Amino acid sequence: MSPRRRTTLRDIAESLDLSVNTVSRALADKDAVGVETRRRVKAEAERLGYVPNTMARSLVLQNAMTLGLVITNPSNPFYARLISAIEERGRTRGYSLMLMVTEDSVDNERRAAEELMRWGVDGVLAIPVQHGAEHWERLRKSGVPLVLLNRDLPGLDVDLVGVDYYAGSRAATEHALSTGATELYLVEEDLDISPVAERIRGFRDTLATHGLGAPDDAVVRVASPEDVSVSVPFDPGPAYELGAGLARRAGPGAVVLAGNDYHALGLCRAFAEQGLRVGVDVGVIGHGDHPFSAYLAPPLTTVRLPAPEVGRAGIDRLLEHVETAGGSGGDAAGPAHTLLPPELIVRASVPETAGGEG
Amino acid sequence: MSPRRRTTLRDIAESLDLSVNTVSRALADKDAVGVETRRRVKAEAERLGYVPNTMARSLVLQNAMTLGLVITNPSNPFYARLISAIEERGRTRGYSLMLMVTEDSVDNERRAAEELMRWGVDGVLAIPVQHGAEHWERLRKSGVPLVLLNRDLPGLDVDLVGVDYYAGSRAATEHALSTGATELYLVEEDLDISPVAERIRGFRDTLATHGLGAPDDAVVRVASPEDVSVSVPFDPGPAYELGAGLARRAGPGAVVLAGNDYHALGLCRAFAEQGLRVGVDVGVIGHGDHPFSAYLAPPLTTVRLPAPEVGRAGIDRLLEHVETAGGSGGDAAGPAHTLLPPELIVRASVPETAGGEG
DNA sequence: CTGAAAGCGCTAACAA
DNA sequence: TTGTTAGCGCTTTCAG
C-alpha cells in the first residue's frame, strides 16, 4: 500500500556509497567515470528500477523537450492526420507533445497559450481560432517559438505552414467550368477563417477570369455546430438542410463546390432526394478528400489536402527555431508563409456536359 | 536578440525588496500576507509579465497535474472523439494532456510508457496495442494509476472503460435475423484485439441462439494497413477488394456485418458495382456510426458507439485513482471493467425481406 | 505579517 | 576518476 517513492539518483548513490554526481554521469554515459563504476551503477539502477525524472532534468537544463500542439478539434480528419504526423516527427526528434483542444473558442485558446507558457514548452504549433492574437503575441515575446498551422492570423507576424486553399479552389472551379458548368455555387462554413476566405477568393477570381460574375448568393454559408466537442464533429447535416433549397435554385449545368467533403456528402444526399442525379443532372465537388469520398455513389470529385506534409513541414520549421537559439520566430527575412499545394482529384460527381476543356 | 530569461519570483522579490517566500504566498493568495504587500506584489508580477514555472512547482509538489493519453491512431474517428472528450474533462479539472501515438506498435507503446514515467504524470489513459503488457505492469508498479480504454489487455489487472462490443454485435446480428436474413457474414479487421474478438463472439453466439451455425468462412478478415500514420487511416479499400468475392458468394437474403463503417462503405460500393442493390438485394450493417453513415445511399444501418461517454467515464475513473492517494488501480473490489452500451441505429441498408420480427 | 533555511531531483562547474 | 558545491524556480516548515 506504500505509494513507494520513486527511486532517485541519491538512492543509487547511497546504496553504492558513491556521490550523486558520479551516478548521474555514469548513467548519462559521460566520460570521466571508471568503467567498473559505470557497470555497477547501471546494474544498481536497473535493480532499483530507476527512472530518470524528466522534470528535474528539464528544470536545470532549461529546456522542456516538449512541444505544445493547439488544435481546434481533433475530430476534423485533416487535423487528426496533422496530429499523427506531428507526433511522429516530434517523437523521433525526442520531443513530447502537450495537446490542447480549443473547440474554436478564443477563451480556451488563451488558456492553452498560458498553460503552455507555464510549462515552458520549447515551442508551439497552433491552428489558431483567429480573432484575438494578444496571447500569441505574449507567448512570442516570452521567447517561445510559434508556428501557425493551416489558418493565418492577420496581424501576427509569425511563420505559417498551411495549404494553398486559393489554388485548390481555383483548380476546382476551373474544373467545373471546363466540364461546361454554367451555374456555380460555393458552399462554405460560416466561419471567418482564412481557409474559407481563400476558397471564396479563388472561386470568385476564377469566375472573373472567365468573364463570369458571381452573384452574391452564389456563395452559400452553412452554420457550424456550436459545441464541437460533444456534437458530432463534421456533420453533413447543415449542408443537407441547405441542399433542398439549392436543388430548387440550381438549373441544368449547375455545379456546387463544397468547403469540405462532409458538406459535399450532405448536398449529394439532398440532391438525390430531390430527384437530381449527382454527376448527371448536377455536379458536386468536395474539399479534403476524406477516406470515404472515393467510395460514394458517385465517387466524389474533390481536392486532396497534403495533411502529413503540412504537419511535417510545420514541426520542421518549428524545430528550426527551437534549435537555433530558441529565439522567437522570424529570421532576418521576416516570417515565412509556406503554402503546400493541394491536388484536384477528378472522380465522377461532375457531369461532362458539353464542350469540355479539350 | 536577448533570449530574455523568464521572470521569476526572485525577480519580483528583488524588485520589491521582499523575500521570495512572501512573493510566492502573495501570488498564491495565501493568508499571512499584508493586503498592501499583496497588491504591490501582484502589480509587479503583472508589470514584469510573470508566468509561474509549472515544472518547478510540480517538482516540489510532487504532482505533475498532467495525464498521459496513449492512442494507437488519432485518425480513427472514434478515438478522435475520445481525445476531445478526455481533453475537455481533463482541462476543466486542471490537468494537461501529454499525447502519445503508438500506431499500433508495441515498441512505440513501450517507449510511450517509459516517457510518461519519466515525466511523472499523475495517471495514464491508454488504448493498448495488446500483446506485451510488461511496460504497463512496470508503470503500475511504479505507482502511476492506469486506466485502459476500449481494448482489454488480458493478463493485466487494471480498470478498463470500453464499449460492450459483444452486445453491439448481438444487436446487429439479431436485427439482421429479424429482417429475415438467411445468410450472414461478418467482416472484421485482421487484428487480434478485444473489440474484434467480442464482435465475432457476439455474432457466433447470436447465430447459435437461433439454432444456426456459422460456417468458418462466415467471418471474413480484411487486412489492416501497415503504416497507420502515413497511409490513409480508415480506408474502405481493403473491404472493397473483398466485396466482389463476397458478392458472388452471397445469395439472396444475405446480410454482411462490418466491423466499422468504413468497411461497410467499401462493401456497399463493391456490391453496387456487382449489380447488387444494398438494402434490397443484400444487407449491410456497419459499426461506429460515423458522421457520413446517415447520408449514404442507402443510409447505413449501424451501431453507434458512445464515444464521449467512454472518454468521460475513463478519465473520471482515472482521476478517482489519482486523487485518492495516487495508489495504483484496483481497490478492494479488484479492477473494474465498465462496458458502455452501444446503440443499434436502424436505417435503410438492410432489406426487409420477409417475416420481420413484428 | 514577513524572512531564513531547507529541499524537490537533477546537472554543471570546480576541486581533490 | 570521483566528490563537493551550487543552483534551476518553487513551496513549505519554522523563526522572528
XYZ file of C-alpha atoms (C1' of nucleotides) in Angstrom:
748
model
C 0.000 0.000 0.000
C 3.009 2.281 0.222
C 2.915 4.780 -2.621
C 6.536 3.726 -2.996
C 8.542 6.817 -3.665
C 10.338 6.841 -6.960
C 13.938 5.744 -6.970
C 16.285 8.680 -7.337
C 19.910 9.141 -8.131
C 20.501 9.531 -4.450
C 19.081 6.122 -3.710
C 21.517 4.579 -6.112
C 24.360 6.667 -4.790
C 23.727 5.718 -1.188
C 23.248 2.110 -1.990
C 26.592 2.082 -3.765
C 28.313 4.529 -1.477
C 29.034 6.909 -4.303
C 28.215 10.528 -4.862
C 25.055 11.521 -6.642
C 27.144 13.246 -9.219
C 29.080 10.177 -10.173
C 25.916 8.217 -10.546
C 24.464 10.917 -12.730
C 27.430 10.893 -15.036
C 27.679 7.159 -15.137
C 24.103 6.871 -16.300
C 24.493 9.711 -18.753
C 27.399 7.851 -20.306
C 29.708 10.739 -19.760
C 33.414 10.281 -19.723
C 35.381 10.506 -16.550
C 33.751 7.548 -14.931
C 35.538 4.309 -14.169
C 34.385 1.517 -16.348
C 33.728 -0.731 -13.402
C 31.910 2.001 -11.521
C 29.717 2.601 -14.506
C 28.825 -1.038 -14.695
C 27.924 -1.184 -11.041
C 25.858 1.973 -11.257
C 23.914 0.752 -14.219
C 23.292 -2.582 -12.604
C 22.045 -0.945 -9.452
C 19.860 1.455 -11.373
C 18.337 -1.474 -13.152
C 17.876 -3.393 -9.939
C 16.180 -0.475 -8.238
C 14.018 0.270 -11.245
C 15.402 3.742 -11.608
C 13.520 6.078 -13.917
C 15.079 9.474 -14.515
C 12.972 12.432 -13.516
C 12.462 14.483 -16.628
C 11.050 17.448 -14.790
C 14.054 17.846 -12.555
C 16.277 17.427 -15.537
C 14.350 19.957 -17.577
C 14.403 22.411 -14.741
C 18.141 22.563 -14.605
C 18.702 22.182 -18.315
C 16.194 24.897 -19.050
C 14.635 23.010 -21.870
C 11.464 21.033 -21.678
C 11.869 18.760 -24.670
C 8.194 19.343 -25.097
C 6.159 20.988 -27.794
C 2.677 22.376 -27.473
C 0.075 21.472 -30.071
C -3.015 23.616 -30.051
C -5.857 22.228 -32.116
C -9.402 23.387 -32.572
C -10.918 19.974 -32.990
C -9.240 16.592 -33.300
C -12.304 15.120 -34.959
C -11.616 17.068 -38.091
C -9.960 14.296 -40.111
C -7.475 16.728 -41.586
C -6.390 17.808 -38.131
C -6.291 14.250 -36.905
C -3.776 13.424 -39.577
C -1.843 16.534 -38.678
C -1.636 15.319 -35.113
C -0.312 11.961 -36.217
C 2.316 13.413 -38.473
C 3.462 15.918 -35.899
C 3.551 13.481 -33.053
C 5.572 11.037 -35.078
C 8.114 13.571 -36.178
C 8.337 15.068 -32.714
C 8.810 11.683 -31.142
C 11.670 10.719 -33.415
C 13.344 14.003 -32.604
C 12.915 13.427 -28.899
C 10.045 15.773 -28.146
C 6.900 15.018 -26.243
C 3.625 16.596 -27.168
C 1.285 18.562 -24.969
C -2.102 18.616 -26.646
C -4.572 21.439 -26.129
C -8.023 21.491 -27.709
C -9.690 24.855 -28.160
C -13.025 23.904 -29.697
C -12.698 27.127 -31.664
C -13.071 29.216 -28.552
C -10.699 32.128 -28.081
C -11.060 31.763 -24.367
C -9.851 28.210 -24.447
C -7.053 29.233 -26.715
C -5.935 31.933 -24.343
C -5.853 29.488 -21.505
C -3.971 26.994 -23.651
C -1.312 29.541 -24.533
C -0.975 30.498 -20.887
C -0.693 26.905 -19.805
C 1.990 26.208 -22.373
C 3.994 29.179 -21.179
C 3.784 27.897 -17.646
C 5.087 24.575 -18.728
C 7.889 26.284 -20.514
C 7.449 24.268 -23.671
C 10.181 24.685 -26.221
C 7.825 25.648 -28.991
C 4.208 25.744 -30.050
C 2.306 24.650 -33.111
C -1.167 26.087 -33.306
C -4.200 26.079 -35.505
C -5.411 29.471 -34.367
C -9.022 30.179 -33.610
C -8.475 33.552 -35.203
C -9.652 36.803 -33.666
C -7.591 37.571 -30.689
C -3.853 37.331 -31.055
C -2.605 39.043 -27.920
C -1.982 35.745 -26.188
C 0.106 34.553 -29.092
C 1.923 37.839 -29.037
C 2.704 37.343 -25.377
C 3.897 33.825 -25.999
C 6.199 35.006 -28.699
C 7.521 37.865 -26.659
C 8.262 35.486 -23.848
C 10.623 33.787 -26.253
C 8.654 30.699 -27.234
C 8.849 29.922 -30.949
C 5.452 29.663 -32.568
C 4.370 28.293 -35.906
C 0.822 28.622 -37.154
C -0.828 25.738 -38.933
C -3.451 25.824 -41.641
C -5.029 29.145 -40.695
C -3.486 32.558 -40.948
C -3.746 35.065 -38.173
C -3.582 38.519 -39.713
C -1.777 40.953 -37.512
C 0.531 38.370 -36.049
C 3.930 38.165 -37.599
C 4.813 34.513 -37.362
C 5.631 31.627 -39.595
C 2.740 29.766 -41.057
C 2.562 26.395 -42.730
C -0.672 25.672 -44.450
C -2.447 24.714 -47.593
C -2.837 26.821 -50.671
C -6.600 26.871 -50.494
C -6.756 29.610 -53.046
C -5.095 27.378 -55.593
C -7.268 24.454 -54.603
C -10.377 26.483 -55.026
C -9.214 27.794 -58.373
C -8.452 24.302 -59.595
C -11.857 23.056 -58.537
C -13.640 25.984 -60.098
C -11.652 25.688 -63.302
C -12.523 22.037 -63.455
C -16.203 22.786 -63.095
C -16.003 25.353 -65.810
C -14.055 23.027 -68.069
C -16.845 20.487 -67.939
C -19.234 23.059 -69.254
C -20.825 24.175 -65.994
C -22.920 27.270 -66.412
C -24.072 27.902 -62.891
C -21.702 27.686 -59.963
C -22.255 27.679 -56.232
C -19.842 27.564 -53.352
C -20.991 26.213 -50.015
C -18.777 27.213 -47.115
C -18.867 27.005 -43.398
C -19.922 30.170 -41.655
C -16.560 30.788 -40.030
C -14.390 33.810 -40.536
C -11.159 31.947 -41.086
C -8.546 32.185 -43.763
C -9.134 28.840 -45.492
C -12.737 29.765 -46.113
C -11.821 33.255 -47.234
C -9.183 31.914 -49.582
C -11.520 29.438 -51.151
C -14.111 32.105 -51.716
C -11.495 34.346 -53.247
C -10.313 31.565 -55.529
C -13.861 30.877 -56.575
C -14.625 34.498 -57.386
C -11.321 35.178 -59.107
C -11.694 32.183 -61.334
C -15.153 33.181 -62.400
C -13.909 36.687 -63.076
C -11.047 35.327 -65.125
C -13.596 33.704 -67.340
C -15.616 36.854 -67.609
C -18.305 35.438 -65.414
C -19.687 37.219 -62.428
C -20.573 35.560 -59.177
C -23.922 36.731 -57.924
C -23.899 37.372 -54.205
C -25.959 34.321 -53.458
C -23.548 32.091 -55.303
C -21.660 31.737 -52.048
C -23.793 29.955 -49.515
C -22.895 29.695 -45.851
C -23.727 26.716 -43.682
C -23.912 27.114 -39.947
C -21.140 25.494 -37.960
C -22.077 23.402 -34.984
C -21.939 25.146 -31.647
C -20.351 22.729 -29.290
C -17.666 20.938 -31.202
C -16.649 18.507 -28.544
C -20.000 16.973 -27.831
C -21.854 17.338 -31.083
C -20.892 15.212 -33.997
C -17.831 16.906 -35.379
C -18.071 17.199 -39.099
C -21.700 16.821 -39.725
C -23.156 16.679 -43.216
C -26.443 17.754 -41.653
C -26.322 21.516 -42.115
C -25.312 21.215 -45.737
C -28.018 18.651 -46.239
C -30.578 21.132 -44.943
C -29.411 23.647 -47.477
C -29.461 21.128 -50.232
C -33.181 21.107 -50.900
C -33.236 24.839 -51.461
C -30.177 24.713 -53.625
C -31.687 21.922 -55.656
C -34.619 24.132 -56.500
C -32.396 27.037 -57.474
C -29.954 25.020 -59.468
C -30.700 24.774 -63.157
C -29.142 22.317 -65.557
C -25.431 22.757 -65.801
C -25.109 23.658 -62.144
C -22.088 22.616 -60.127
C -21.816 23.088 -56.384
C -18.428 23.341 -54.750
C -18.291 22.489 -51.064
C -15.767 23.601 -48.481
C -15.347 20.083 -47.234
C -16.356 16.579 -48.139
C -18.897 16.253 -45.375
C -20.781 19.188 -46.748
C -20.484 17.720 -50.198
C -21.962 14.498 -48.914
C -24.879 16.290 -47.325
C -25.535 18.078 -50.561
C -25.365 14.893 -52.589
C -27.951 13.264 -50.397
C -30.247 16.264 -50.554
C -29.960 16.444 -54.317
C -30.692 12.771 -54.679
C -33.802 13.156 -52.589
C -34.920 15.992 -54.864
C -34.586 13.700 -57.821
C -31.346 15.234 -59.066
C -28.695 12.773 -60.125
C -25.289 13.932 -58.908
C -22.771 13.528 -61.698
C -25.525 13.689 -64.290
C -28.025 16.426 -63.579
C -25.881 18.366 -61.208
C -22.245 18.460 -60.203
C -20.721 18.401 -56.724
C -17.094 18.975 -55.836
C -15.791 18.415 -52.347
C -12.724 19.562 -50.472
C -10.469 17.427 -48.311
C -10.603 14.012 -49.952
C -11.686 12.223 -46.845
C -11.327 8.458 -46.900
C -14.980 7.908 -47.650
C -15.144 10.192 -50.661
C -13.772 7.800 -53.232
C -16.416 5.245 -52.342
C -19.522 7.336 -52.573
C -22.001 6.885 -55.371
C -20.893 8.605 -57.462
C -17.276 8.844 -56.315
C -16.676 12.409 -55.257
C -14.503 14.759 -57.218
C -12.609 16.650 -54.578
C -9.448 18.473 -53.579
C -6.881 16.436 -51.721
C -5.076 18.211 -48.899
C -1.476 17.346 -48.087
C -2.039 16.649 -44.412
C 1.128 14.783 -43.468
C 3.192 17.246 -45.452
C 1.724 20.211 -43.628
C 2.316 18.526 -40.302
C 5.889 17.646 -41.075
C 6.759 20.987 -42.611
C 5.188 22.701 -39.624
C 7.127 20.859 -36.986
C 10.313 21.011 -39.005
C 10.087 24.740 -39.229
C 9.283 24.985 -35.550
C 12.231 22.849 -34.574
C 14.474 25.021 -36.672
C 13.547 27.930 -34.489
C 13.698 25.908 -31.327
C 17.095 24.525 -32.040
C 18.692 27.666 -33.360
C 18.969 29.574 -30.133
C 15.356 29.418 -29.082
C 14.780 32.878 -30.438
C 11.314 33.886 -31.431
C 10.110 33.299 -34.968
C 11.037 35.311 -37.971
C 14.639 35.449 -39.019
C 16.034 38.304 -40.995
C 13.729 37.570 -43.863
C 10.659 38.036 -41.704
C 8.036 35.418 -41.085
C 7.634 32.892 -43.844
C 4.344 31.566 -45.113
C 4.594 28.124 -46.611
C 1.540 27.067 -48.549
C 1.561 23.486 -49.716
C -0.292 22.654 -52.895
C -3.491 20.635 -52.789
C -4.403 18.357 -55.647
C -7.617 18.116 -57.582
C -8.882 14.566 -57.665
C -11.297 14.128 -60.529
C -13.798 11.365 -59.991
C -17.363 11.176 -61.149
C -19.501 13.705 -59.319
C -19.355 16.362 -62.008
C -21.205 15.699 -65.242
C -19.324 16.082 -68.508
C -21.903 18.330 -70.043
C -20.655 19.660 -73.299
C -17.769 21.497 -74.874
C -15.284 20.095 -72.384
C -11.924 21.739 -71.992
C -10.195 19.790 -74.789
C 18.065 39.476 -29.502
C 18.379 38.547 -25.855
C 16.577 35.271 -25.251
C 15.096 37.207 -22.314
C 15.114 34.922 -19.346
C 11.733 34.278 -17.853
C 10.703 36.417 -14.931
C 10.876 34.502 -11.674
C 9.637 35.008 -8.185
C 13.073 36.213 -7.298
C 12.929 38.982 -9.843
C 9.742 40.255 -8.291
C 11.134 39.872 -4.810
C 14.278 41.802 -5.563
C 12.464 44.491 -7.406
C 10.205 44.975 -4.405
C 12.807 44.261 -1.787
C 10.830 41.418 -0.364
C 11.658 37.786 0.183
C 10.873 35.216 -2.454
C 8.711 33.483 0.045
C 6.445 36.430 0.612
C 6.033 36.911 -3.074
C 5.160 33.277 -3.522
C 2.478 33.433 -0.888
C 1.110 36.707 -2.067
C 0.588 35.325 -5.532
C -0.817 32.081 -4.230
C -3.400 34.103 -2.313
C -2.357 32.579 0.949
C -3.144 34.185 4.212
C -0.494 35.850 6.267
C 0.335 38.471 3.729
C -0.331 42.151 4.217
C -3.075 43.381 1.991
C -0.955 46.214 0.689
C 2.022 43.928 0.119
C -0.145 41.573 -1.832
C -1.352 44.369 -4.018
C 2.160 45.552 -4.752
C 3.358 42.039 -5.490
C 0.557 41.351 -7.905
C 1.069 44.629 -9.663
C 4.761 43.986 -10.038
C 4.151 40.448 -11.256
C 1.811 41.842 -13.857
C 4.242 44.529 -14.856
C 7.100 42.081 -15.246
C 4.944 39.597 -17.134
C 5.496 36.917 -14.569
C 4.454 33.420 -15.564
C 4.735 30.758 -12.893
C 7.006 27.867 -13.688
C 4.880 24.757 -13.580
C 7.812 22.400 -13.671
C 9.454 23.872 -10.638
C 6.151 23.849 -8.880
C 5.461 20.257 -9.851
C 8.890 19.206 -8.733
C 8.355 20.348 -5.189
C 4.683 19.468 -5.019
C 5.370 16.023 -6.398
C 2.421 16.112 -8.678
C 2.535 16.888 -12.345
C -1.042 17.905 -12.960
C -0.577 16.028 -16.185
C -2.179 12.930 -17.600
C -0.796 10.702 -20.309
C -3.018 9.682 -23.188
C -1.749 6.813 -25.257
C -3.604 6.339 -28.511
C -2.990 3.987 -31.384
C -4.231 6.322 -34.085
C -5.931 9.701 -33.788
C -7.397 9.355 -37.275
C -9.784 6.748 -36.059
C -12.875 8.935 -35.654
C -13.897 7.099 -32.529
C -10.536 7.787 -30.947
C -10.570 11.373 -32.102
C -13.771 11.919 -30.212
C -12.269 10.170 -27.232
C -9.399 12.616 -27.301
C -11.767 15.569 -27.372
C -13.861 14.336 -24.511
C -10.853 13.475 -22.388
C -9.024 16.687 -23.065
C -12.065 18.733 -22.195
C -12.721 16.944 -18.967
C -9.074 16.995 -18.024
C -8.805 20.675 -18.756
C -11.743 21.602 -16.581
C -10.212 19.602 -13.779
C -6.884 21.324 -14.186
C -4.916 18.630 -15.946
C -2.818 18.944 -19.036
C -2.562 16.152 -21.543
C 0.528 14.503 -22.861
C -0.374 12.720 -26.086
C 1.466 9.660 -27.316
C 0.647 7.910 -30.570
C 1.620 4.272 -30.896
C 0.492 3.436 -34.418
C -0.343 0.021 -33.017
C 3.309 -0.766 -32.438
C 4.259 -2.357 -29.134
C 7.655 -0.783 -29.414
C 6.193 2.671 -29.606
C 3.913 1.854 -26.750
C 6.798 0.733 -24.600
C 8.609 3.952 -25.276
C 5.479 5.940 -24.556
C 5.000 4.265 -21.198
C 8.632 4.887 -20.342
C 8.409 8.515 -21.342
C 5.315 9.034 -19.243
C 7.018 7.551 -16.217
C 9.915 9.887 -16.698
C 7.591 12.818 -16.777
C 5.974 11.579 -13.652
C 2.483 12.039 -14.975
C -0.248 11.615 -12.418
C -2.063 8.984 -14.399
C -2.356 7.327 -17.774
C -5.201 6.531 -20.097
C -4.291 4.067 -22.797
C -5.786 2.272 -25.724
C -3.398 -0.638 -25.533
C -1.807 -2.162 -28.590
C -2.293 -5.527 -26.912
C 0.415 -8.170 -26.735
C 3.043 -7.051 -24.367
C 1.950 -5.759 -21.003
C 5.185 -5.663 -19.062
C 5.606 -1.957 -19.596
C 2.136 -1.303 -18.256
C 2.935 -3.554 -15.370
C 6.020 -1.506 -14.626
C 4.087 1.706 -14.855
C 1.548 0.425 -12.427
C 4.142 -0.866 -10.032
C 5.814 2.493 -10.076
C 2.608 3.861 -8.651
C 1.064 5.524 -11.668
C -2.674 4.898 -11.955
C -3.641 3.402 -15.289
C -6.983 3.006 -16.978
C -7.390 1.090 -20.207
C -9.672 2.396 -22.898
C -11.663 0.462 -25.418
C -9.438 -2.592 -25.621
C -8.843 -5.131 -22.950
C -5.397 -6.358 -22.123
C -5.715 -9.885 -20.774
C -3.209 -10.600 -18.103
C -3.130 -7.052 -16.817
C -5.251 -6.347 -13.803
C -6.391 -2.799 -14.322
C -9.537 -0.844 -14.743
C -10.986 -0.706 -18.191
C -13.599 1.539 -19.684
C -14.836 0.483 -23.041
C -17.742 -0.434 -25.209
C -19.850 -3.517 -24.934
C -18.992 -4.722 -28.406
C -20.428 -8.094 -27.669
C -23.840 -6.554 -27.073
C -23.480 -4.346 -30.117
C -22.658 -7.283 -32.284
C -25.550 -9.285 -30.877
C -27.942 -6.431 -31.518
C -26.762 -6.072 -35.093
C -26.955 -9.776 -35.730
C -30.369 -10.066 -34.142
C -31.543 -7.225 -36.296
C -30.311 -8.914 -39.434
C -32.053 -12.108 -38.429
C -35.235 -10.260 -37.574
C -35.462 -8.914 -41.099
C -35.386 -12.425 -42.425
C -31.744 -12.702 -43.330
C -30.745 -16.226 -44.152
C -27.066 -15.881 -44.842
C -24.831 -13.840 -42.576
C -21.269 -12.657 -42.914
C -19.075 -10.709 -40.593
C -16.205 -8.667 -41.992
C -13.579 -7.751 -39.422
C -10.178 -6.223 -39.407
C -7.340 -8.673 -39.118
C -6.241 -7.520 -35.704
C -6.098 -9.627 -32.592
C -7.790 -7.142 -30.295
C -10.671 -7.497 -27.916
C -13.259 -5.420 -29.788
C -12.894 -7.634 -32.828
C -12.955 -10.777 -30.752
C -16.048 -9.615 -28.904
C -17.895 -8.795 -32.072
C -17.083 -12.183 -33.515
C -18.234 -13.841 -30.342
C -21.465 -11.874 -30.373
C -22.047 -12.819 -33.974
C -21.469 -16.516 -33.382
C -23.429 -16.667 -30.152
C -26.412 -14.993 -31.709
C -26.469 -17.386 -34.596
C -26.159 -20.280 -32.193
C -29.020 -18.914 -30.127
C -31.147 -19.144 -33.202
C -30.029 -22.639 -33.917
C -27.952 -21.500 -36.826
C -24.349 -22.364 -37.298
C -21.725 -20.017 -38.586
C -19.595 -21.669 -41.203
C -15.948 -20.875 -40.791
C -15.877 -18.627 -43.781
C -18.755 -16.571 -42.463
C -16.175 -14.460 -40.684
C -14.026 -12.662 -43.191
C -10.859 -10.808 -42.281
C -9.669 -7.684 -44.045
C -6.043 -6.712 -43.872
C -5.202 -3.658 -41.808
C -2.972 -1.046 -43.321
C 0.680 -1.289 -42.390
C 1.769 2.228 -41.663
C -1.087 3.929 -39.912
C 0.402 7.378 -39.746
C 1.178 7.878 -43.384
C -1.365 5.767 -45.165
C -4.933 6.861 -45.213
C -6.205 5.903 -41.794
C -9.509 4.183 -42.087
C -9.599 3.055 -45.619
C -12.636 1.428 -47.177
C -10.255 -0.024 -49.763
C -9.466 -3.412 -48.282
C -13.121 -4.159 -47.627
C -13.942 -3.012 -51.114
C -11.473 -5.505 -52.513
C -13.205 -8.250 -50.624
C -16.577 -7.106 -51.741
C -16.532 -8.531 -55.226
C -15.828 -12.008 -53.924
C -18.433 -11.706 -51.239
C -20.958 -10.510 -53.762
C -20.501 -13.712 -55.709
C -20.833 -15.885 -52.623
C -23.802 -14.066 -51.204
C -27.161 -15.435 -52.161
C -30.460 -13.655 -51.735
C -31.208 -12.911 -48.127
C -27.594 -12.256 -47.317
C -26.566 -9.622 -44.800
C -22.986 -8.565 -44.209
C -21.994 -7.068 -40.895
C -18.871 -4.927 -40.903
C -16.554 -4.120 -38.040
C -16.640 -0.455 -38.871
C -18.447 1.938 -41.141
C -15.528 2.397 -43.489
C -15.510 -1.274 -44.220
C -19.250 -1.167 -44.651
C -18.847 1.624 -47.150
C -16.262 -0.303 -49.122
C -18.579 -3.277 -49.229
C -21.538 -1.181 -50.337
C -19.568 0.179 -53.232
C -18.325 -3.234 -54.267
C -21.812 -4.689 -54.116
C -23.224 -1.850 -56.168
C -20.596 -2.456 -58.806
C -21.590 -6.099 -58.908
C -25.145 -5.095 -59.581
C -26.366 -5.847 -56.084
C -28.628 -3.214 -54.565
C -27.717 -2.670 -50.924
C -30.870 -2.520 -48.856
C -32.750 -4.509 -51.486
C -30.758 -7.446 -52.757
C -28.296 -7.558 -49.937
C -27.968 -6.087 -46.474
C -25.035 -4.267 -44.935
C -24.660 -3.236 -41.306
C -21.832 -1.039 -40.142
C -20.277 -0.339 -36.787
C -19.382 3.049 -35.370
C -21.985 5.370 -36.816
C -19.507 7.723 -38.346
C -20.833 11.094 -39.394
C -21.063 10.111 -43.025
C -23.072 6.952 -42.482
C -26.502 8.537 -42.204
C -26.028 10.223 -45.569
C -25.001 7.300 -47.685
C -27.314 5.859 -50.269
C -28.881 3.968 -48.717
C -28.382 5.332 -45.216
C -26.341 2.829 -43.309
C -27.780 0.768 -40.522
C -25.048 0.704 -37.935
C -24.092 0.520 -34.291
C -23.492 3.819 -32.562
C -20.590 3.910 -30.125
C -20.783 6.114 -27.042
C -17.502 7.906 -27.633
C -17.821 10.911 -25.339
C -19.212 8.716 -22.609
C -16.295 6.319 -22.794
C -13.860 9.212 -22.699
C -15.517 10.853 -19.753
C -16.009 7.666 -17.794
C -12.392 6.773 -18.462
C -10.901 9.972 -17.212
C -13.308 10.139 -14.301
C -12.256 6.739 -13.147
C -8.610 7.624 -13.617
C -8.955 10.806 -11.616
C -10.603 8.877 -8.839
C -7.459 6.851 -8.515
C -5.203 9.836 -8.964
C -6.932 11.870 -6.351
C -7.431 9.167 -3.779
C -3.843 8.807 -2.663
C -2.256 8.134 -6.016
C -2.349 4.437 -5.347
C -2.296 2.093 -8.257
C -5.551 0.866 -9.741
C -7.781 -1.734 -8.251
C -9.379 -1.010 -4.923
C -10.555 -3.751 -2.658
C -13.001 -4.961 -5.255
C -10.296 -5.556 -7.814
C -10.106 -3.904 -11.195
C -13.420 -2.883 -12.630
C -14.434 -3.264 -16.229
C -17.001 -0.741 -17.347
C -18.580 -1.533 -20.671
C -20.839 1.161 -22.030
C -23.737 0.107 -24.229
C -23.715 0.878 -27.930
C -26.964 1.518 -29.735
C -28.251 -0.041 -32.911
C -29.265 2.613 -35.406
C -31.627 1.155 -37.933
C -31.588 2.918 -41.244
C -32.098 1.504 -44.690
C -29.206 -0.710 -45.646
C -30.837 -3.976 -44.660
C -33.749 -5.188 -46.753
C -36.965 -6.097 -45.011
C -37.176 -9.444 -46.654
C -39.988 -11.329 -45.108
C -41.334 -12.482 -41.789
C -39.954 -9.457 -39.986
C -39.776 -9.553 -36.243
C -43.052 -7.748 -35.590
C 2.806 39.621 8.856
C 7.450 38.518 6.926
C 12.135 36.249 6.371
C 15.545 32.483 6.584
C 16.522 27.836 5.615
C 15.781 23.533 3.517
C 14.769 20.673 -0.196
C 12.122 18.535 -4.678
C 15.823 15.596 -8.321
C 18.952 16.669 -11.290
C 23.347 18.669 -13.740
C 27.448 21.554 -14.100
C 31.349 23.800 -12.548
C 35.310 23.163 -9.874
C 38.265 20.812 -6.692
C 40.596 16.988 -4.806
C 38.331 9.175 -11.596
C 35.487 10.975 -8.003
C 33.358 14.264 -4.540
C 31.888 18.977 -3.187
C 29.348 22.928 -4.002
C 25.945 25.469 -6.208
C 21.690 26.261 -8.328
C 17.314 25.542 -11.744
C 12.272 28.019 -9.535
C 9.319 26.945 -6.435
C 6.912 25.729 -1.744
C 6.973 24.616 2.982
C 8.382 24.373 7.679
C 9.798 27.253 11.311
C 11.540 31.509 13.422
C 11.378 36.301 14.097
